[in-house]
Short mmCIF file of C-alpha atoms and ligand atoms in Angstrom, two decimals:
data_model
loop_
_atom_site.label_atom_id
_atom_site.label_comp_id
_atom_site.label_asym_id
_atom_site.label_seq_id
_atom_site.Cartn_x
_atom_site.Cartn_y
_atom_site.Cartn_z
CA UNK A 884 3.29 -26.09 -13.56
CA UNK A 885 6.02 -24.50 -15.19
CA UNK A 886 5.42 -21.20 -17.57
CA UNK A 887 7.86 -18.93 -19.37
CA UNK A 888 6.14 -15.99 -20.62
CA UNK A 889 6.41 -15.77 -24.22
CA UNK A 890 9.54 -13.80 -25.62
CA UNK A 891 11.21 -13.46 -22.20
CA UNK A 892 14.59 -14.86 -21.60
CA UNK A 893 16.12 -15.77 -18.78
CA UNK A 894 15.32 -18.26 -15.77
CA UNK A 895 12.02 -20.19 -15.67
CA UNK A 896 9.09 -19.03 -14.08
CA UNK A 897 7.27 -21.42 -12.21
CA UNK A 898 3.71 -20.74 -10.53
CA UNK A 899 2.33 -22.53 -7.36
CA UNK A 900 -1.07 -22.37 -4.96
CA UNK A 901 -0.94 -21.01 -1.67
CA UNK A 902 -1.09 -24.18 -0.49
CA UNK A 903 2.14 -25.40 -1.28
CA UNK A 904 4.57 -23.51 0.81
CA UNK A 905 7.11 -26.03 0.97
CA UNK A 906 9.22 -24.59 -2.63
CA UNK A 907 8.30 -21.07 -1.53
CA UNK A 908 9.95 -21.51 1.79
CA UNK A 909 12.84 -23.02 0.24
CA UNK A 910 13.23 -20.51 -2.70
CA UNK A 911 13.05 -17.36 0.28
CA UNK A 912 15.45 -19.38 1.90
CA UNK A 913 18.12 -19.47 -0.87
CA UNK A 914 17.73 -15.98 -1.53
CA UNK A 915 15.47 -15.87 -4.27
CA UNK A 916 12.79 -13.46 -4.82
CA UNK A 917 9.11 -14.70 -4.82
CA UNK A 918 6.13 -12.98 -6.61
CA UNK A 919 2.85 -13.92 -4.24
CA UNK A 920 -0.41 -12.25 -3.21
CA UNK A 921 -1.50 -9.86 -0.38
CA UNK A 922 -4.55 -8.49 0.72
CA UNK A 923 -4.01 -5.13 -1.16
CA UNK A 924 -1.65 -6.09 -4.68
CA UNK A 925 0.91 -8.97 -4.99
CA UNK A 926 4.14 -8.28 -3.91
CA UNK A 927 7.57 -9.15 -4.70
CA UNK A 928 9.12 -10.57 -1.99
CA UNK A 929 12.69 -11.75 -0.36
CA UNK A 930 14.12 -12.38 3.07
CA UNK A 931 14.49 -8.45 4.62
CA UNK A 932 17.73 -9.25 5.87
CA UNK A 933 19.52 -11.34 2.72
CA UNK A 934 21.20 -8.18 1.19
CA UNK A 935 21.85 -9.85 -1.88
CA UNK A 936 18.25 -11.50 -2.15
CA UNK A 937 16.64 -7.72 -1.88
CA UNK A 938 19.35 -6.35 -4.46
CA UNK A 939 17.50 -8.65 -6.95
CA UNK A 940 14.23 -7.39 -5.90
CA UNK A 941 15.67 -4.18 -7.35
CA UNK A 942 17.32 -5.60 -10.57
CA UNK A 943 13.96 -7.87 -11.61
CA UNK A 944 11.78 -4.53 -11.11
CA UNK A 945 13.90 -1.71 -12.51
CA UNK A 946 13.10 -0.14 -9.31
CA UNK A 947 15.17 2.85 -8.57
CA UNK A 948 17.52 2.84 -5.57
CA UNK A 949 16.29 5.38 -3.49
CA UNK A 950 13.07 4.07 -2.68
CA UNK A 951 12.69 2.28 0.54
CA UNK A 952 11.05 -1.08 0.67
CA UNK A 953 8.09 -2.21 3.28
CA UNK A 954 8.68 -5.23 5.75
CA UNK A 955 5.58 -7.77 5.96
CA UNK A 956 6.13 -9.51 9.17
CA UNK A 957 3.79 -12.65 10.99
CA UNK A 958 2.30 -10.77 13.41
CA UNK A 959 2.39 -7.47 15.33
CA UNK A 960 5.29 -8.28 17.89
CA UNK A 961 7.17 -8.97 15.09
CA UNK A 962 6.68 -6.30 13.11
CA UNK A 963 6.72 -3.97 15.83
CA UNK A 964 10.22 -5.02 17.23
CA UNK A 965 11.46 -3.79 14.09
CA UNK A 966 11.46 -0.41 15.39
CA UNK A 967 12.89 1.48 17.63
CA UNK A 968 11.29 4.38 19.99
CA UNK A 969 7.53 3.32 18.64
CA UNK A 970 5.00 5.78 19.95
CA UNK A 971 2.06 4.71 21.41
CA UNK A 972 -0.25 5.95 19.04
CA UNK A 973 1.23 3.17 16.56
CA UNK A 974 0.68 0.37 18.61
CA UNK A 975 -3.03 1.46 19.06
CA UNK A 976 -2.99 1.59 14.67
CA UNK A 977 -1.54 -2.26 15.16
CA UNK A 978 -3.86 -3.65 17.09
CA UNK A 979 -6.65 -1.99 15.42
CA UNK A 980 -5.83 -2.46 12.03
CA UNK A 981 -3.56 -5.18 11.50
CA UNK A 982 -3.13 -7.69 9.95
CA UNK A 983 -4.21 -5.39 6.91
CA UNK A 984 -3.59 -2.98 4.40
CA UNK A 985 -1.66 -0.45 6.47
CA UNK A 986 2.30 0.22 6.79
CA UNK A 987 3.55 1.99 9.79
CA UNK A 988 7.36 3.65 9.65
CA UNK A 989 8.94 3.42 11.98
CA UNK A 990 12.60 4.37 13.35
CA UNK A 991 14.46 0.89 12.13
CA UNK A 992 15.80 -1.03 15.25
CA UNK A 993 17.45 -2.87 12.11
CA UNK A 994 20.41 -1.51 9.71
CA UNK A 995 19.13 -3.10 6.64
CA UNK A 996 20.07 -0.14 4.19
CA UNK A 997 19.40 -2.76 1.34
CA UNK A 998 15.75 -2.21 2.43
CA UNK A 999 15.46 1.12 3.95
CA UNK A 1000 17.26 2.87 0.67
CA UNK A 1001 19.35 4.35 3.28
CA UNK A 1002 16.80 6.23 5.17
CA UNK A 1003 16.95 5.61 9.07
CA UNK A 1004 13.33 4.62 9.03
CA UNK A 1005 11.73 0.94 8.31
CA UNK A 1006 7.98 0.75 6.88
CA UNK A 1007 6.58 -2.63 8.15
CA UNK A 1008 3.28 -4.07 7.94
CA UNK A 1009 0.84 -7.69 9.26
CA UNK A 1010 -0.82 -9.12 6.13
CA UNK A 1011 -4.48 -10.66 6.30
CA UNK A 1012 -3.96 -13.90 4.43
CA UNK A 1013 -3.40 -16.58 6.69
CA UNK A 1014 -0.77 -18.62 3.89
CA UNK A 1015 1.42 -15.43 3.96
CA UNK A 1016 1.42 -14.92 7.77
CA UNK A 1017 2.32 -18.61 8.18
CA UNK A 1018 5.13 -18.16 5.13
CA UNK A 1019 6.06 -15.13 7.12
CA UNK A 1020 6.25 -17.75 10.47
CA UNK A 1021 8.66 -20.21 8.76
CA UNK A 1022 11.21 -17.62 6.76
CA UNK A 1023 10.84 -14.38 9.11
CA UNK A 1024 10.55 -10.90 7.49
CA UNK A 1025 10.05 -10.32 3.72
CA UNK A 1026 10.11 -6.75 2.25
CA UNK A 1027 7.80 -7.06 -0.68
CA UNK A 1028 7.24 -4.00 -3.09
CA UNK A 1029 4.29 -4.73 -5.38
CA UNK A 1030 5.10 -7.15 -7.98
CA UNK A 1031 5.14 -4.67 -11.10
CA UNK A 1032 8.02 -3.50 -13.22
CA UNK A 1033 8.84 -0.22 -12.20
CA UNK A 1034 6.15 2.36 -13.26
CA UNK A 1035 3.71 0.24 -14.58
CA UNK A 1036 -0.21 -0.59 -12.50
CA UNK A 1037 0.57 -2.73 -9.08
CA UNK A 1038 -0.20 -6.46 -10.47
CA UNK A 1039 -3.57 -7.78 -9.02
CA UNK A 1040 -3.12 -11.11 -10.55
CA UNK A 1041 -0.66 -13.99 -10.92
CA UNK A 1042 -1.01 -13.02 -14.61
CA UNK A 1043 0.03 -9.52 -14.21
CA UNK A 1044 3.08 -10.85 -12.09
CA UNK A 1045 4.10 -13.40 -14.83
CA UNK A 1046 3.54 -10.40 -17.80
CA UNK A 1047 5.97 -8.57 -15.99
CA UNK A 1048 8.42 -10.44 -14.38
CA UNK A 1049 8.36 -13.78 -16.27
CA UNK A 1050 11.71 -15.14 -16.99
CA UNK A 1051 13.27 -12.76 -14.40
CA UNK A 1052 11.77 -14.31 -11.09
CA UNK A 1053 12.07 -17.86 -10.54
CA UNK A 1054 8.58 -18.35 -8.54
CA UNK A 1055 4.94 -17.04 -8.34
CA UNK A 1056 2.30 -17.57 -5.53
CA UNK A 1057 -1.15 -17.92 -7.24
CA UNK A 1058 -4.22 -17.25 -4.74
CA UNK A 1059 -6.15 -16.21 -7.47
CA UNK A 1060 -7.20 -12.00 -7.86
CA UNK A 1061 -6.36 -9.68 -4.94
CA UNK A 1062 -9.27 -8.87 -2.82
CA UNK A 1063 -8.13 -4.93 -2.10
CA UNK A 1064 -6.53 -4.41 -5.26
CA UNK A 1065 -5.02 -0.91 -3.76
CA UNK A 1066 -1.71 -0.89 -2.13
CA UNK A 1067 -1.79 -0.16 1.71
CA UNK A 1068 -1.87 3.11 3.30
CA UNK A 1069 1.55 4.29 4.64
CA UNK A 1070 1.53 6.08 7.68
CA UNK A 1071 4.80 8.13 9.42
CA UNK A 1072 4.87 6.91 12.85
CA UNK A 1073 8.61 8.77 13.57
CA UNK A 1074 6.77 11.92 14.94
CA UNK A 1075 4.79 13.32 17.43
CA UNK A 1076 1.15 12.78 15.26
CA UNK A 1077 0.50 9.84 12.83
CA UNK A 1078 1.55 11.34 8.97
CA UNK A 1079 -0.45 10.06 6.30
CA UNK A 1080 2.68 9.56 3.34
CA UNK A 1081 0.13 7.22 0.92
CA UNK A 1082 -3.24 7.20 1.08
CA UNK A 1083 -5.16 4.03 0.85
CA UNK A 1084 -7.63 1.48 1.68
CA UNK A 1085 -7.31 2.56 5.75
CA UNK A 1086 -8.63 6.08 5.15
CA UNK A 1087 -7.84 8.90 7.07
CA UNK A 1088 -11.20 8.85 8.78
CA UNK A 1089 -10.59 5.42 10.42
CA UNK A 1090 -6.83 5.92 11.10
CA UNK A 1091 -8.44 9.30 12.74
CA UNK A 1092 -11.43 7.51 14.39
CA UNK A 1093 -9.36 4.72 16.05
CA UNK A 1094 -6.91 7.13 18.10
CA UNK A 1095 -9.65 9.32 19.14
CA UNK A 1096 -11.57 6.12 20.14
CA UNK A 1097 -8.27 5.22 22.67
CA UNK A 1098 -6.93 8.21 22.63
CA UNK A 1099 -2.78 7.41 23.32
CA UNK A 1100 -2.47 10.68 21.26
CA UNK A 1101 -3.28 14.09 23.64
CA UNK A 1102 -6.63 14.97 22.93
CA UNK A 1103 -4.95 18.51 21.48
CA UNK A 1104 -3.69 16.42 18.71
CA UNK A 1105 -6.48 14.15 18.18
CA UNK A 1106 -7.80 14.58 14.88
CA UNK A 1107 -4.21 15.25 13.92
CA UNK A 1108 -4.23 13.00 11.40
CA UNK A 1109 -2.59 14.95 8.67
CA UNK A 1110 -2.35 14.20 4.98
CA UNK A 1111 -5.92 14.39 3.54
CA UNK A 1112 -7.39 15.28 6.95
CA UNK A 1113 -10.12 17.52 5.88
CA UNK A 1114 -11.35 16.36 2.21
CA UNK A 1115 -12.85 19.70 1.42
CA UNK A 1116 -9.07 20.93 2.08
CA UNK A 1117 -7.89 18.59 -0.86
CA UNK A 1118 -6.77 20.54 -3.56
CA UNK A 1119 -7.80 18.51 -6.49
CA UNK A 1120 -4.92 19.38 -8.89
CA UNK A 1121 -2.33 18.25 -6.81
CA UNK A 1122 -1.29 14.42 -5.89
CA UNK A 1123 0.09 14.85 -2.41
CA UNK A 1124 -2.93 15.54 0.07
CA UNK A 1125 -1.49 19.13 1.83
CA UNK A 1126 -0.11 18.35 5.48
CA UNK A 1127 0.91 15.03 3.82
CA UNK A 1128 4.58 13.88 3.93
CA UNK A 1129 5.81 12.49 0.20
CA UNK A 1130 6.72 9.05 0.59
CA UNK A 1131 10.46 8.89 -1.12
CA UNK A 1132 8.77 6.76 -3.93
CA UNK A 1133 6.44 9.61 -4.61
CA UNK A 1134 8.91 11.23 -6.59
CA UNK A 1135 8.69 8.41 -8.95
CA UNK A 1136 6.06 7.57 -11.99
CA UNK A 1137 3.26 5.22 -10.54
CA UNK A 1138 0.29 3.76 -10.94
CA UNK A 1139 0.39 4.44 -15.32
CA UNK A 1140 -1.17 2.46 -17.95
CA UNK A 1141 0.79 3.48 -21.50
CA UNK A 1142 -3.01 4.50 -22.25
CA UNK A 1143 -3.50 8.13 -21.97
CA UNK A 1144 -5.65 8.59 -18.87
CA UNK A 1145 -8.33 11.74 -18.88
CA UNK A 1146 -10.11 12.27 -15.80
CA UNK A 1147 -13.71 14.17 -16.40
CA UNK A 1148 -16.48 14.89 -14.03
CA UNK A 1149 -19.19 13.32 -16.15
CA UNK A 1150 -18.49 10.19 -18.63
CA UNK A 1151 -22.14 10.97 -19.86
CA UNK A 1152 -20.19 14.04 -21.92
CA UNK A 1153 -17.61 12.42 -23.65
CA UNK A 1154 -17.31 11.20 -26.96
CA UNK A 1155 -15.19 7.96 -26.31
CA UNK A 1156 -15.49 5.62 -29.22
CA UNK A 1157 -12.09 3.78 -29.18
CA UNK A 1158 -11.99 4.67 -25.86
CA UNK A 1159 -12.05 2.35 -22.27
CA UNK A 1160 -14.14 4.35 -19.97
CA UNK A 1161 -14.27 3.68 -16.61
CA UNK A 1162 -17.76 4.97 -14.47
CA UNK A 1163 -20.64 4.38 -12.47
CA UNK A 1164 -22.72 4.27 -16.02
CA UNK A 1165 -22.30 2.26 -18.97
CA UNK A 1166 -21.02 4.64 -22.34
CA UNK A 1167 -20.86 3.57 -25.83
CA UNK A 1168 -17.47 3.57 -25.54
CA UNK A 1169 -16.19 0.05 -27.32
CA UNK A 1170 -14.68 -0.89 -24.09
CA UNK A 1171 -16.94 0.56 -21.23
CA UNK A 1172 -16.17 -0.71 -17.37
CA UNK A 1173 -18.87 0.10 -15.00
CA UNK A 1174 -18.61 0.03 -11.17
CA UNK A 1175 -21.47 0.46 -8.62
CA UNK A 1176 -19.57 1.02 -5.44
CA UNK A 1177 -16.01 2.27 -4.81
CA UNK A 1178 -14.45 -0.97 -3.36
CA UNK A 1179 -15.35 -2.48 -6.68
CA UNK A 1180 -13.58 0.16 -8.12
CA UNK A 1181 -10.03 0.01 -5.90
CA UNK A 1182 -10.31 -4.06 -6.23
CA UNK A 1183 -10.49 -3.48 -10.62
CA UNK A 1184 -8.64 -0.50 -11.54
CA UNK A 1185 -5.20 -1.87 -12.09
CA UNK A 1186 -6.57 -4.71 -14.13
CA UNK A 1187 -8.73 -2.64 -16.64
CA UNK A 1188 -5.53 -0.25 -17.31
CA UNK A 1189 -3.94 -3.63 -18.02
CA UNK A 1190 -6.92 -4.60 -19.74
CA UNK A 1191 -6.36 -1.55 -21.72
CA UNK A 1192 -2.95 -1.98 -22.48
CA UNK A 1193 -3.60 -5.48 -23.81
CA UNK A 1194 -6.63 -4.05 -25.85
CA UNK A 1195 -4.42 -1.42 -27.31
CA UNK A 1196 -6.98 1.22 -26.23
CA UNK A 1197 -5.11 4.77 -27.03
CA UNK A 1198 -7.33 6.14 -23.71
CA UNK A 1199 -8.87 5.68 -20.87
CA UNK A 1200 -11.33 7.97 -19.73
CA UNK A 1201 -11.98 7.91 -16.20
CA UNK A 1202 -14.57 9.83 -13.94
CA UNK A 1203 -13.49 11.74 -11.22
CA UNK A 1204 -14.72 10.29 -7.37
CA UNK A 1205 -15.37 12.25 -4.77
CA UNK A 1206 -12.08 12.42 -2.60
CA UNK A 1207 -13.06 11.12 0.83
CA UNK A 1208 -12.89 7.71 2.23
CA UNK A 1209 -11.82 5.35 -0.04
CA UNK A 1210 -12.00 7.96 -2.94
CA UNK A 1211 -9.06 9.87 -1.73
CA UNK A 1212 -7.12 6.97 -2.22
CA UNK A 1213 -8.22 6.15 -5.69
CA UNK A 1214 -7.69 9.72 -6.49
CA UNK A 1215 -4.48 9.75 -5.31
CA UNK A 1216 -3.91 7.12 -7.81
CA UNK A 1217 -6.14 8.32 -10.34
CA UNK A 1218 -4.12 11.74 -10.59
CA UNK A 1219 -0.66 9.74 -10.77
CA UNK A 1220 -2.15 7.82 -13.65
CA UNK A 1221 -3.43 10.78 -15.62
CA UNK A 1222 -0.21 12.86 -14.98
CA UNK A 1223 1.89 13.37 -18.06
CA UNK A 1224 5.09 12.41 -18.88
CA UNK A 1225 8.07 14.71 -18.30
CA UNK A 1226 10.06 13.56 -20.63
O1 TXA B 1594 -0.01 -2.93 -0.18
C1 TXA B 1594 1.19 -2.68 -0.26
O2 TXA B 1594 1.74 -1.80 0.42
C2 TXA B 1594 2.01 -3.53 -1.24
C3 TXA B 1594 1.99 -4.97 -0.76
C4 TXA B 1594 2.88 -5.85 -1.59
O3 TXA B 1594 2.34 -5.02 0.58
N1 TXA B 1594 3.34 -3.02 -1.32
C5 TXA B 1594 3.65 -1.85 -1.93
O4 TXA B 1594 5.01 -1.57 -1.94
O5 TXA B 1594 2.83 -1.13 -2.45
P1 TXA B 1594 5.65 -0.45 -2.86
O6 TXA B 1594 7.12 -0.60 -2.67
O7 TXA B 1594 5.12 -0.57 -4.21
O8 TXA B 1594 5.21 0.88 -2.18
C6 TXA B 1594 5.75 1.21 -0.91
C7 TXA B 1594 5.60 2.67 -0.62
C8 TXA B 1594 6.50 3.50 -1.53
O9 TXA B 1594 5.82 4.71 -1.86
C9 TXA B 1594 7.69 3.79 -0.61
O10 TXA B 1594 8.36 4.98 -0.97
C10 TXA B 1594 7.03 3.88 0.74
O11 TXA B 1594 6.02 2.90 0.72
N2 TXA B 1594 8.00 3.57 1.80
C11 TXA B 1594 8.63 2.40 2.04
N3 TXA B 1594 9.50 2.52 3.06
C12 TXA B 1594 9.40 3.79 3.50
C13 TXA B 1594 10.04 4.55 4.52
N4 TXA B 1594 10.97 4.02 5.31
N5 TXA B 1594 9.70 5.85 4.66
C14 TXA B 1594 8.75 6.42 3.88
N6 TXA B 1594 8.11 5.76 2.89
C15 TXA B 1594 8.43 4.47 2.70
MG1 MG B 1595 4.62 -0.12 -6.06
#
């Protein structure tokens, strides 16, 4: 099938199945960039160590320069000989957790400053669908930011990719709406304790839970976690968990709808009309979303700010979760969404 979105110049777009790797492979290989899906968002990928291919990662997504890119490799070994110096709490976080939604830095055993925004460290990561980790098998490492133009919701369809990024990427993976739907948490693994930079769908709990279970990490640091350790520590007006590392792409607007987004503690009190609200209850808002568990929320938030967006909704009220487990995550991203311009 081949699809130009509507208004777009520029090259072609097609989009494929994850079952036909054979032009995937082959567009990697030349050093083209390839929009496909992960467990947690779709990501944009090229071969990690084409310069020029990652350069036009860059270019298609506006992305600014100084924020580093994450390596999705086949399988831990791989990923893991990446680094350099790689402490033995992160090889207990590997074999626990990957493949899956979780991105160790590392010190880079590579110098791949097209990737690593010239920071000395390399995030890398083992994704659960079996297509990518074979993809990953025939072409090697692909860094892959999510699939988005610069500033705008991670994409958790081929839809979303092709809205953004039609007529500037040749090539789209289709395997159908991400399952997560929430990027992957980033963890520092370049000091003495695991640093939580971004939290996400591996909460802090389990990251916590599966050193103390093996216990590579001196029992006087276990629980040393940091970044969102303690969730009655969170401060609730601030984005960055305290203890918590920035990630360099912190620094940068995420996660927004154009929507306004107003966080509240009870949808039941709000007079939305126009409004999308997004809650455990159904409002009389024109365009209410419900959710009955937290997963459901990660796996459709990005899509009902697009929703929104499409809709032409003016704002999106949202109620607060309670910022623990997978809630510290979403409120991570909640917060960056509801955060108002500078400009
Ligand atoms: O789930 C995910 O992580 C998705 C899928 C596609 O894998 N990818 C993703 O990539 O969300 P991106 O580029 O949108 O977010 C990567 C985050 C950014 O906040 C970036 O600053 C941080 O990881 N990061 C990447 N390399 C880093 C490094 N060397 N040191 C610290 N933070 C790093
Ligand atoms: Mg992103």
């Amino acid at each position: 099938m081949t699809d130009t979105a509507p208004g777009t110049p520029g090259v072609p777009t097609r989009v494929v199945p994850t079952t036909e790797l054979d032009p995937v492979v082959e567009a990697l290989d030349a050093g083209q960039v390839v929009a496909l899906p992960t467990e947690t968002v779709y990501g944009l990928a090229a071969r990690a160590d084409l310069r020029e291919a990652v350069e036009a990662i860059f270019r298609a997504k506006d992305r600014p320069a100084d924020n580093p890119l994450i390596v999705h490799a086949a399988d831990a070994e791989a990923a893991l000989s990446l680094g350099r110096s790689v402490p033995a709490y992160a090889h207990r976080l590997a074999a626990v957790f990957w493949p899956g939604p979780l991105s160790l830095v590392l010190q880079s055993a590579r110098a791949w400053p097209w990737v690593q925004a010239g920071h000395p460290t390399l995030a890398v990561r083992v994704p659960e669908p079996a297509y990518l980790r074979e993809l990953l098998g025939r072409v090697g490492p692909l860094a892959a930011p999510s699939a988005n133009l610069s500033g705008r919701p991670s994409p958790t369809t081929a839809a979303h990719c092709m809205k953004d990024l039609g007529g500037r990427i040749p090539l789209i993976v289709d395997g159908g709406p991400s399952p997560g739907g929430m990027e992957s948490t980033v963890v520092d693994c370049t000091g003495p304790e695991p640093v939580v930079l971004r939290p996400g769908p591996i909460t802090a709990q389990a990251l916590r839970r599966a050193i103390r279970d093996d216990g590579p990490v001196g029992s006087g640091t276990v629980g040393g976690i940091r970044g969102g350790e303690d969730p009655a520590e969170a401060d609730p007006g601030s984005s960055t968990p305290p203890g918590s590392t920035a990630s360099p792409g912190t620094r940068h607007p995420h996660y927004r709808p154009r929507a306004r987004v107003v966080l509240v503690d009870d949808l039941a009190t709000v007079d939305a009309d126009e409004a999308m609200t997004i809650g455990p209850v159904l409002t009389g808002a024109r365009h209410p979303r419900r959710w009955t568990d937290l997963r459901e929320l990660a796996r459709h938030l990005y899509a009902w700010f697009r929703e929104a967006d499409d809709l032409g909704v003016p704002v999106i009220f949202v109620e607060r979760v309670p910022a623990e487990g997978l809630g510290e995550a979403l409120m991570n991203r909640l917060l960056k969404a509801a955060m108002p311009d500078e400009s």
